[in-house]
Coordinates of C-alpha atoms in Angstrom, one line a residue:
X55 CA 36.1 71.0 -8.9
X56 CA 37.1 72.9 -5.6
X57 CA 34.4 73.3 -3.4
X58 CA 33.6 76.3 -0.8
X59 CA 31.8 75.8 2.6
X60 CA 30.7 79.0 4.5
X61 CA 31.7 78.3 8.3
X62 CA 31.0 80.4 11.4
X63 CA 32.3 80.3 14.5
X64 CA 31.0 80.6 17.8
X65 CA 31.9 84.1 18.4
X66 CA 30.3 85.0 15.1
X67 CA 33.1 85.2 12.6
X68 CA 32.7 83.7 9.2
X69 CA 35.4 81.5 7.2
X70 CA 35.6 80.0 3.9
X71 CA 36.7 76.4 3.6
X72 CA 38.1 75.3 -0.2
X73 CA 38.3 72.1 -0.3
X74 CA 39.1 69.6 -3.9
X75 CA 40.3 66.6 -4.2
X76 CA 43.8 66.1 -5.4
X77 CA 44.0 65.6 -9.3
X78 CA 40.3 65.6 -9.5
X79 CA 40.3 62.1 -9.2
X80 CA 37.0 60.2 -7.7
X81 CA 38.6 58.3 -5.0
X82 CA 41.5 60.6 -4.6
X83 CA 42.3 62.5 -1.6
X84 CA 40.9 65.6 0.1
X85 CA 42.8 69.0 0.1
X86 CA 41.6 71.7 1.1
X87 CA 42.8 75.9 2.8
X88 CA 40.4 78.4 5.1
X89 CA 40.2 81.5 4.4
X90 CA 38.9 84.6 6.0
X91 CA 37.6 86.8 2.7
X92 CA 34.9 85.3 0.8
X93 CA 36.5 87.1 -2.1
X94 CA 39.7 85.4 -1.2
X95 CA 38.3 81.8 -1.4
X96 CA 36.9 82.2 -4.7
X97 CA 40.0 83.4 -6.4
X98 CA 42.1 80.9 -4.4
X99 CA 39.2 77.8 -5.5
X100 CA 39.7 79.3 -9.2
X101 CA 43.3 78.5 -9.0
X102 CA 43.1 75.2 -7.9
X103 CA 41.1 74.6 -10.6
X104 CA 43.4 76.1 -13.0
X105 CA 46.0 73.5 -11.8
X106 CA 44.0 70.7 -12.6
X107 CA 42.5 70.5 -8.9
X108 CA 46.1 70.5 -7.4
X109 CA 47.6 72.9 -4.5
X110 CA 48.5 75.9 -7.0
X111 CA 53.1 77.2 -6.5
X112 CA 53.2 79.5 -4.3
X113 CA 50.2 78.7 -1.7
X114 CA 52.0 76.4 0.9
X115 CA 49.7 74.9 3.5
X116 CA 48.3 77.3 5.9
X117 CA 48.5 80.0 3.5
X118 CA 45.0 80.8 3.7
X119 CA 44.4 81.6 0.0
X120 CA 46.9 84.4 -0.1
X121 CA 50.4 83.8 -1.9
X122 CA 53.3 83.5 -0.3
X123 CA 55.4 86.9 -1.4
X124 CA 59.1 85.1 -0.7
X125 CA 57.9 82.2 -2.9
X126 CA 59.8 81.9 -6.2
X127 CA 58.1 78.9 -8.7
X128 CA 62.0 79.0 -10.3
X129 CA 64.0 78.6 -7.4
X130 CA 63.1 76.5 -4.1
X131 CA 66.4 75.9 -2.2
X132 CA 64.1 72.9 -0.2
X133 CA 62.9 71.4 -3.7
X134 CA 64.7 68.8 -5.1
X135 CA 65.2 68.3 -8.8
X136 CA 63.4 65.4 -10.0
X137 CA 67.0 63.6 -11.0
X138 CA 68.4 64.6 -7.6
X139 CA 65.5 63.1 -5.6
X140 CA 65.2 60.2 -7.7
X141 CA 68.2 58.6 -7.8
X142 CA 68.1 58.8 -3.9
X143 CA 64.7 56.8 -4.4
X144 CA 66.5 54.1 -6.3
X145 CA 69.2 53.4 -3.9
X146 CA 67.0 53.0 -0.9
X147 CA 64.4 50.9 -1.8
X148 CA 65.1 48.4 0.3
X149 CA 62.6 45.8 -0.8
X150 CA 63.6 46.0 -4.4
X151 CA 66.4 43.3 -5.2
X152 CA 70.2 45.0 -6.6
X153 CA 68.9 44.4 -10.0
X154 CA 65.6 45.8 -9.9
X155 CA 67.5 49.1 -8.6
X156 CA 69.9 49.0 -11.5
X157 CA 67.1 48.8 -14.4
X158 CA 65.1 51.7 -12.5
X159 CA 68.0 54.1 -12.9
X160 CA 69.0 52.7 -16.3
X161 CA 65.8 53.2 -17.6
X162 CA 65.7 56.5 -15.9
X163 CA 68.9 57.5 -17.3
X164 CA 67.8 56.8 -20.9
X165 CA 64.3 57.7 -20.9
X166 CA 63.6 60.5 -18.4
X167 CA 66.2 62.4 -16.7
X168 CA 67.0 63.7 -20.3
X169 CA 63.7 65.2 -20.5
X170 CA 62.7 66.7 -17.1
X171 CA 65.1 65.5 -14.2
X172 CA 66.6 68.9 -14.1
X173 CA 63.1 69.8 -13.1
X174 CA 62.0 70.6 -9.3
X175 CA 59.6 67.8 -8.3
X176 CA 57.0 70.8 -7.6
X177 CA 57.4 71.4 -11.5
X178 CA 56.9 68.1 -12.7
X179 CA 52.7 68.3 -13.8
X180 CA 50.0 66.4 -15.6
X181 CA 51.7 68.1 -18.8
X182 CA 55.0 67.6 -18.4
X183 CA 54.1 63.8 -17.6
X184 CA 51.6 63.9 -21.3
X185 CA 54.3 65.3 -23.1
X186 CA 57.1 62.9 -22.1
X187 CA 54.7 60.0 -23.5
X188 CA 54.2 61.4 -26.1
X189 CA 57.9 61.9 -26.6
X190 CA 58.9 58.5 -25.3
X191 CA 55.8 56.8 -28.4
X192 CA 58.6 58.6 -31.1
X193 CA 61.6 57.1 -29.8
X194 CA 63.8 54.1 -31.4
X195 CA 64.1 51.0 -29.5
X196 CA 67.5 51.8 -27.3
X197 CA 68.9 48.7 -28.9
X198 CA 68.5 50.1 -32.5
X199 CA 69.7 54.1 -31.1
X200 CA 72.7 52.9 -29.7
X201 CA 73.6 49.4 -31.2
X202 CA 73.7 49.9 -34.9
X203 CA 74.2 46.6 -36.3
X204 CA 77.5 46.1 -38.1
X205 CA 77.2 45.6 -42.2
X206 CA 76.3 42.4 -44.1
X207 CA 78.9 40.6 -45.4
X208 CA 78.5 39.9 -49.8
X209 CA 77.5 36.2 -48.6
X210 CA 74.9 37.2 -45.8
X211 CA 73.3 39.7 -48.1
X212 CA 73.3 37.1 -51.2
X213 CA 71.9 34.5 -48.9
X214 CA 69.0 36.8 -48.0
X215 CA 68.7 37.7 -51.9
X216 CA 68.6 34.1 -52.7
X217 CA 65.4 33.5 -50.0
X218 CA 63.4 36.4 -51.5
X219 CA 63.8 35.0 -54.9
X220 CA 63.0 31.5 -54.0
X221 CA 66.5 30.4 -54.6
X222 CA 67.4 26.8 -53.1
X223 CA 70.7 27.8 -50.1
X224 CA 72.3 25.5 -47.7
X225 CA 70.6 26.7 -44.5
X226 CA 74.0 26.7 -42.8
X227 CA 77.6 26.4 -43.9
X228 CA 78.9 28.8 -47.0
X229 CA 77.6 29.8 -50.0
X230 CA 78.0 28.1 -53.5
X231 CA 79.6 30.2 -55.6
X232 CA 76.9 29.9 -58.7
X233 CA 74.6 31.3 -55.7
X234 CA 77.1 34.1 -55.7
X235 CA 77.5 35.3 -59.4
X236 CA 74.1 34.9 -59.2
X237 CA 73.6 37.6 -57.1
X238 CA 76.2 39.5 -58.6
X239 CA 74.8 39.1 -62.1
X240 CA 71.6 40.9 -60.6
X241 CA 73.7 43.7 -59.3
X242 CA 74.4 43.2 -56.0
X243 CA 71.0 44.6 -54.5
X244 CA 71.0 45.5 -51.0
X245 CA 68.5 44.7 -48.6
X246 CA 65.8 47.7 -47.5
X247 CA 67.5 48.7 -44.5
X248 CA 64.9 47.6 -41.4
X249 CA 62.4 49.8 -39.7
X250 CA 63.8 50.7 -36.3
X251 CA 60.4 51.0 -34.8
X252 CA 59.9 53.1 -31.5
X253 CA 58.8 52.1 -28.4
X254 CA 55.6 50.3 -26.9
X255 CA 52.9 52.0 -25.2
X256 CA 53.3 48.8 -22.7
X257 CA 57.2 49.6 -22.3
X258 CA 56.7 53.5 -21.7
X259 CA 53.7 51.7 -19.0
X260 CA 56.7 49.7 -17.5
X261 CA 58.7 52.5 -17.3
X262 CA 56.1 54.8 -15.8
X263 CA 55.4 52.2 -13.1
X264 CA 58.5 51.7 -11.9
X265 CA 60.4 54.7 -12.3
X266 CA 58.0 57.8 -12.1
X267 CA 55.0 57.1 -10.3
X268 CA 56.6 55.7 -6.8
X269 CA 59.2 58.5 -7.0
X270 CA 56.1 60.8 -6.4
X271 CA 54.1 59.0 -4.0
X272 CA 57.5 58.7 -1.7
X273 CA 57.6 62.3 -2.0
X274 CA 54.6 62.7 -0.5
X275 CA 55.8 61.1 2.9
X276 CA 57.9 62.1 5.6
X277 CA 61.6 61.8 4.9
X278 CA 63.4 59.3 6.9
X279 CA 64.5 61.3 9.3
X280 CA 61.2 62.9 9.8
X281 CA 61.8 65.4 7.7
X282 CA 57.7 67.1 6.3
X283 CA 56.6 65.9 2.8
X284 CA 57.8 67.5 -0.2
X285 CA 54.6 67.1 -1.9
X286 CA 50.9 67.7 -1.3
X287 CA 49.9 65.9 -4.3
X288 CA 51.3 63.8 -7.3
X289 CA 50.4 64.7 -11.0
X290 CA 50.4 60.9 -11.0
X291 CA 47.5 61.3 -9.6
X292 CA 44.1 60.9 -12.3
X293 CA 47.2 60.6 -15.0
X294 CA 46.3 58.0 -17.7
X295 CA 48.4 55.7 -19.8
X296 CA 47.7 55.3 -23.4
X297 CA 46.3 51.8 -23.6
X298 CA 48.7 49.4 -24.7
X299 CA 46.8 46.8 -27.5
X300 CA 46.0 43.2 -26.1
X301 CA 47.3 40.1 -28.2
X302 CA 46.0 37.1 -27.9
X303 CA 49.0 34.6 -27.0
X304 CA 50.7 32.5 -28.8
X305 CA 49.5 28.5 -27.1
X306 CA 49.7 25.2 -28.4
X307 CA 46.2 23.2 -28.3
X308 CA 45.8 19.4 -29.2
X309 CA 48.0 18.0 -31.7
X310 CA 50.3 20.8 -32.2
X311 CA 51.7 19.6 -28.5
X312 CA 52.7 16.6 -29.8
X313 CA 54.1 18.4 -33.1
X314 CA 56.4 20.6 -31.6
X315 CA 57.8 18.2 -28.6
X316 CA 58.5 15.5 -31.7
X317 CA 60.5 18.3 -33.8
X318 CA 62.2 19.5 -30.1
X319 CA 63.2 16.0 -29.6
X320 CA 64.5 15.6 -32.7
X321 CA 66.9 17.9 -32.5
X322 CA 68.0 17.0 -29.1
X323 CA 66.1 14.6 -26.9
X324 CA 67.4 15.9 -23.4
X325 CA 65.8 19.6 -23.9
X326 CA 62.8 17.7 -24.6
X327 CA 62.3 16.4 -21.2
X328 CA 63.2 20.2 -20.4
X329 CA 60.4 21.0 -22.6
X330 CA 58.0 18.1 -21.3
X331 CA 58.8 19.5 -18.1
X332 CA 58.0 23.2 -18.7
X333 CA 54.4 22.3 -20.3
X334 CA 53.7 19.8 -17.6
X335 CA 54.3 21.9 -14.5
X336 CA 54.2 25.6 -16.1
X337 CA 56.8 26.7 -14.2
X338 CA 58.5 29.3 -15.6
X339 CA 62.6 28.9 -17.6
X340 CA 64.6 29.6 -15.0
X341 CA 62.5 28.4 -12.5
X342 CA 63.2 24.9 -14.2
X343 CA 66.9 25.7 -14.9
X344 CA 67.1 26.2 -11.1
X345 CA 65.8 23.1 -10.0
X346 CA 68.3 20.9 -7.9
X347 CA 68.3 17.1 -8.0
X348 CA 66.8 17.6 -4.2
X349 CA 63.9 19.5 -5.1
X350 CA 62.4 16.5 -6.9
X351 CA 60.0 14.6 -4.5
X352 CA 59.4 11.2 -6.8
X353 CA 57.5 9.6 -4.2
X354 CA 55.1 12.8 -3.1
X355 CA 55.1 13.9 -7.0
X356 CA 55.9 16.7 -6.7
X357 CA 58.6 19.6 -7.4
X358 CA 59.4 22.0 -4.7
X359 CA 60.7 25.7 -6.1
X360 CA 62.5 27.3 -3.9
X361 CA 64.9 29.3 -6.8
X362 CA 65.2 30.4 -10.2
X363 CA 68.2 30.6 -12.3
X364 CA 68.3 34.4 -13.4
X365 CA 70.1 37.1 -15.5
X366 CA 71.1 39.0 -13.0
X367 CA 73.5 42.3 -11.3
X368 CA 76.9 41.0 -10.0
X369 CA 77.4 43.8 -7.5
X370 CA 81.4 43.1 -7.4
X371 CA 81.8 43.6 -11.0
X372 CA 78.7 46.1 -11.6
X373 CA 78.1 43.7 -14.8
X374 CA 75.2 41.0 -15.2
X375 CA 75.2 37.4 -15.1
X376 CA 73.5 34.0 -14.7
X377 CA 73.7 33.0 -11.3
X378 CA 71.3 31.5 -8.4
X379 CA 68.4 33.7 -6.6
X380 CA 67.4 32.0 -3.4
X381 CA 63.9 32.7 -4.2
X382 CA 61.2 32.5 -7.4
X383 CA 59.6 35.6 -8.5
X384 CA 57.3 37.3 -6.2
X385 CA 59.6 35.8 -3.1
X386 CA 57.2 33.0 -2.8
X387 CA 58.0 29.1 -2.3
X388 CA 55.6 27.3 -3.7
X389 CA 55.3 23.2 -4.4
X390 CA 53.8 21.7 -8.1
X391 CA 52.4 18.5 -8.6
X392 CA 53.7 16.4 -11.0
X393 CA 52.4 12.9 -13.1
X394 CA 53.5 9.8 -12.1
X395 CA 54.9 9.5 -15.8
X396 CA 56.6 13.0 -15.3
X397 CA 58.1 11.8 -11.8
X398 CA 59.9 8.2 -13.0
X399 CA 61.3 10.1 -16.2
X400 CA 63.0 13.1 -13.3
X401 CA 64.0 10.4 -10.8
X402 CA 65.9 8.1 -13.8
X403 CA 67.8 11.4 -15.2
X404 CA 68.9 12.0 -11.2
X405 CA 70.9 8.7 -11.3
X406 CA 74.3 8.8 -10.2
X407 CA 73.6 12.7 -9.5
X408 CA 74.6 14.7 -6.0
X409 CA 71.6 16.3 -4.6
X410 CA 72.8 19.8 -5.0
X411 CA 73.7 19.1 -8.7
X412 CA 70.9 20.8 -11.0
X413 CA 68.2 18.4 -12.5
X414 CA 68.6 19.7 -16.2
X415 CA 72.5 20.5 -16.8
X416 CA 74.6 21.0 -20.0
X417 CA 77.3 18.9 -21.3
X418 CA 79.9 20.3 -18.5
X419 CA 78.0 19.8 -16.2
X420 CA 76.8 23.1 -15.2
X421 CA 73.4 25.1 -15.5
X422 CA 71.6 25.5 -18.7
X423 CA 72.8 28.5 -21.3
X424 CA 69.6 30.0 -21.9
X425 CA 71.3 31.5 -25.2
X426 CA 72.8 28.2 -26.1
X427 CA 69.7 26.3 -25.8
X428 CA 67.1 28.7 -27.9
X429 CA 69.7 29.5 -30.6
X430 CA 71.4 25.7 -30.7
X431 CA 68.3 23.7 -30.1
X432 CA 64.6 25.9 -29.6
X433 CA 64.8 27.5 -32.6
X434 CA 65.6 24.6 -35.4
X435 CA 63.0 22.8 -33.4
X436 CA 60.6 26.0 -34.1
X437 CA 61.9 25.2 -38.0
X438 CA 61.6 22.0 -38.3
X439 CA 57.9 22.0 -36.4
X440 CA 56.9 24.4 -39.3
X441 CA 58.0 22.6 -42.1
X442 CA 55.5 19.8 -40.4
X443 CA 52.9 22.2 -40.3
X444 CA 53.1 24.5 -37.1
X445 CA 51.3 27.9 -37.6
X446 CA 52.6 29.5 -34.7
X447 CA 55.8 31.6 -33.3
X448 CA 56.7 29.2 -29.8
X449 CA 59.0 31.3 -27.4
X450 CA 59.7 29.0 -24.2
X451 CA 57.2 31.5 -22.3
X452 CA 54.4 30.4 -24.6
X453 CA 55.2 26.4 -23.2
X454 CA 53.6 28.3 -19.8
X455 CA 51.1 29.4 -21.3
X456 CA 50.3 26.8 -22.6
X457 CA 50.1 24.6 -19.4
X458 CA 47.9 27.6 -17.8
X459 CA 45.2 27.6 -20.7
X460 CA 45.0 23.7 -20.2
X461 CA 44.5 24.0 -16.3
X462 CA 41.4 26.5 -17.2
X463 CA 40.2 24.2 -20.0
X464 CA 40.5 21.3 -17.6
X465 CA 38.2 23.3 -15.1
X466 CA 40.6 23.6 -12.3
X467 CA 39.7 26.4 -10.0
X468 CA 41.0 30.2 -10.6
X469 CA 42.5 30.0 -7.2
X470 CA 44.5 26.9 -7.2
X471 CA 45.4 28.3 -11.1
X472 CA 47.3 30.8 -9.5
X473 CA 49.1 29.0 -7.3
X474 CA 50.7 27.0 -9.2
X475 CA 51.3 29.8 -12.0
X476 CA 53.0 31.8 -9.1
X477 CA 50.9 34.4 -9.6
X478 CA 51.4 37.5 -6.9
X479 CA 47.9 38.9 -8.2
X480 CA 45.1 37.2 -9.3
X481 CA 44.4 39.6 -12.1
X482 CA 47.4 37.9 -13.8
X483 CA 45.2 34.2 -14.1
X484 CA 42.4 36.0 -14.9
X485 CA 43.7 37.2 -18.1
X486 CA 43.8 33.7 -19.1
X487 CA 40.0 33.8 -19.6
X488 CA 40.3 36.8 -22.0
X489 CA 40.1 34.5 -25.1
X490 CA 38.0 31.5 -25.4
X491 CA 40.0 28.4 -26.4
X492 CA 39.3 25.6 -28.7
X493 CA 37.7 23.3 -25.9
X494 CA 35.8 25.8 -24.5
X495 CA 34.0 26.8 -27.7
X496 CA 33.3 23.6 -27.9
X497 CA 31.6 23.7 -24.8
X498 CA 30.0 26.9 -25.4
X499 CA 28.4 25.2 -28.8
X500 CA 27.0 22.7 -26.8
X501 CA 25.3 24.6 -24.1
X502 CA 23.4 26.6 -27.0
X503 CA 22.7 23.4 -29.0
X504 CA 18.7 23.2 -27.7
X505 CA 18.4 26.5 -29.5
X506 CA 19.6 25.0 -32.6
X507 CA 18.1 21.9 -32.0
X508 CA 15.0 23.9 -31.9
X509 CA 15.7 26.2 -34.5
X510 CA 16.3 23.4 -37.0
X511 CA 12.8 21.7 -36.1
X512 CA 11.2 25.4 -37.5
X513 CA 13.4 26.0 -40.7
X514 CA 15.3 23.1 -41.2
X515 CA 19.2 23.1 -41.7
X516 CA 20.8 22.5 -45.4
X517 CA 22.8 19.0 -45.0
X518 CA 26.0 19.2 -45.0

């Protein structure tokens, strides 16, 4: 809430100070204008507060609480529209790689210049922001808007028929044809078309991150040639996200590691050391993919990563790609251990191998198809590991995860955690800790056993 402070000057004349701070946030800051009529500051503090404790249009700085006659909210030749002023933002941020700047003004271009780029910055409130979340909560996945799937053929749709109805099918290869009067004795039903779904509150989050909010906080800086802010505040500013909900993920604990490396390496036993690899270290897929024969240190045991092999923008063609970046996420080297065991299985596949050749490479030759190897290889594994008795749904990420919940169940400090994670922020280990594992409820049954122990002395325990 604006706030007025009754000043006098030497000389004996009085003035009115309003100051707030911007968006009414705690820790936001300070705004404020002087006045000369008392009467003036409290109409002026009023409209602040009608603003949602932001510099009301029409009141520049130095106004002193009185609007600005040649000021028109509609049209402000120096104002930029959001759209305008945004895809300038895009272009020059110069610490954003060419693919970061693509997605930024993809997602842009789908999900917010149709709803209020044609807006002045200056327009763009604590509303306007609400109301676009709300809009963006209703909206179909982009893949499901624009990418309708093509039709089922007769044999896909009597395949899926046959699963619902507990009808033995090949799981690959064609149909029998008894399968197929089968399904045409029944009438040919069609499959309930699937829910498109809308989007996350944790992908309108991502958009609003990376898109929106530093649009706003560049407008409140010089320009680049000096030029004066075009802001006072952001309506970024005390605007809140709808909280996305937090799901526990999907890890593998004791013998369902063993489980699902067996049904990996029965399907192929090379992307099981890929897979050994990933658990071991917890490096992430393409930081493995990326590894040269060079980067493996067998004698120091250890892996040095220097790269990742990433989907990335081919500025020649404007189209994406696998190819090389010459550093791991966050931009940071970084060196993992590895087993002595982990070591002499690496250093035997690097035989007969150049040292700029990659560690893990497909039949040609060349880097892993991250495509090829889920459809071809992870996901029979993921099959065949259920049909043993696996529970869960196993993405490659979840291997990570799973190497990072044993380092914390294996008491390894929260620092050290995150560096070998590659973790930029430390708040990103520390989610690790927001569900209690298997081995740590085990040790936090045995640290209240005495009270148990005691408990049972007083009413004694039915045996089991």
């Amino acid at each position: 809430m604006a706030r007025i402070i009754e000043r006098r000057a030497k000389n004996g004349t009085k003035s009115w100070l309003v100051k707030w701070r911007i968006g009414g946030g705690r820790n936001s800051k300070e705004d404020f204008e002087t006045c000369y009529d008392r009467q003036t500051a409290d109409d002026f503090a009023s409209l602040v507060t009608l603003s949602g404790e932001n510099r009301p249009h029409g009141y520049p700085k130095g106004c002193h609480g009185i609007e600005d006659p040649n000021y028109d909210p509609t049209h402000d030749p120096q104002m930029p529209a959001f759209e305008q002023y945004a895809r300038h933002n895009y272009a020059t941020r110069l610490g954003a790689s060419p693919t970061q700047r693509a997605t930024y003004l993809a997602e842009a271009e789908r999900h917010i210049f149709p709803r209020f780029g044609h807006l002045p910055l200056d327009q763009v409130t604590r509303r306007v922001l609400r109301e676009w979340v709300e809009w963006m909560l209703t909206k179909p996945p982009a893949s499901n808007q624009h990418q309708p799937r093509p039709p089922l053929s007769d044999e896909q749709t009597a395949r899926r028929w046959a699963h619902a109805n507990n009808i033995a099918v090949k799981k690959t290869g064609r149909l029998s044809p008894e399968v197929l009067r089968q399904w045409q004795a029944a009438g040919s039903p069609q499959p309930a078309p699937p829910d498109a779904g809308t989007l996350s509150a944790a992908t309108v989050a991502k958009v609003y991150r990376g898109a929106i909010k530093p649009v706003f906080q560049a407008a409140l800086h010089q320009g680049e040639d000096g030029e004066p802010p075009l802001l006072t505040s952001s309506p970024c500013t005390g605007f809140h996200l709808p909280t996305a909900p937090i799901t526990a993920r999907a890890v593998l604990y004791g013998p369902e590691v063993a489980l699902y490396l067996t049904a990996v390496h029965d399907i192929d036993h090379d992307t099981a050391l890929f897979i050994i690899t990933e658990m071991a270290t917890g490096l992430r897929w393409g930081e493995i993919a990326g590894l040269h024969v060079t980067h493996l240190d067998a004698a120091g045991r250890q892996l040095h990563i220097v790269q990742t092999y990433a989907y990335l923008l081919d500025e020649t063609t404007g189209r994406r790609r696998w190819q090389i970046k010459p550093y791991p996420k966050g931009k940071k080297q970084r060196i993992v251990p590895i087993s002595p065991d982990l070591a002499a299985l690496l250093t035997r596949r690097t035989e007969g191998c150049h040292a700029d050749q990659p560690l893990f490479r497909s039949r040609t030759g060349s880097y892993i198809d991250y495509n090829n190897q889920c459809n071809r290889i992870l996901k029979p594994a993921l099959s065949l590991a259920r049909e043993r008795g696996l529970a869960k749904h196993i993405t490659p990420h979840a291997l990570r995860h799973t190497m990072i919940t044993m380092l914390r169940d294996g008491g390894v400090a929260p620092g050290i955690m995150q560096l070998i994670a590659g973790h930029a922020s430390y708040a990103t280990t520390a989610t690790y800790s927001s569900h209690h594992t298997p081995a740590q409820r085990t040790l936090i049954l045995n640290a209240v056993q005495p009270v148990m122990t005691a408990a049972g002395a007083l009413f004694g325990f039915p045996k089991a």
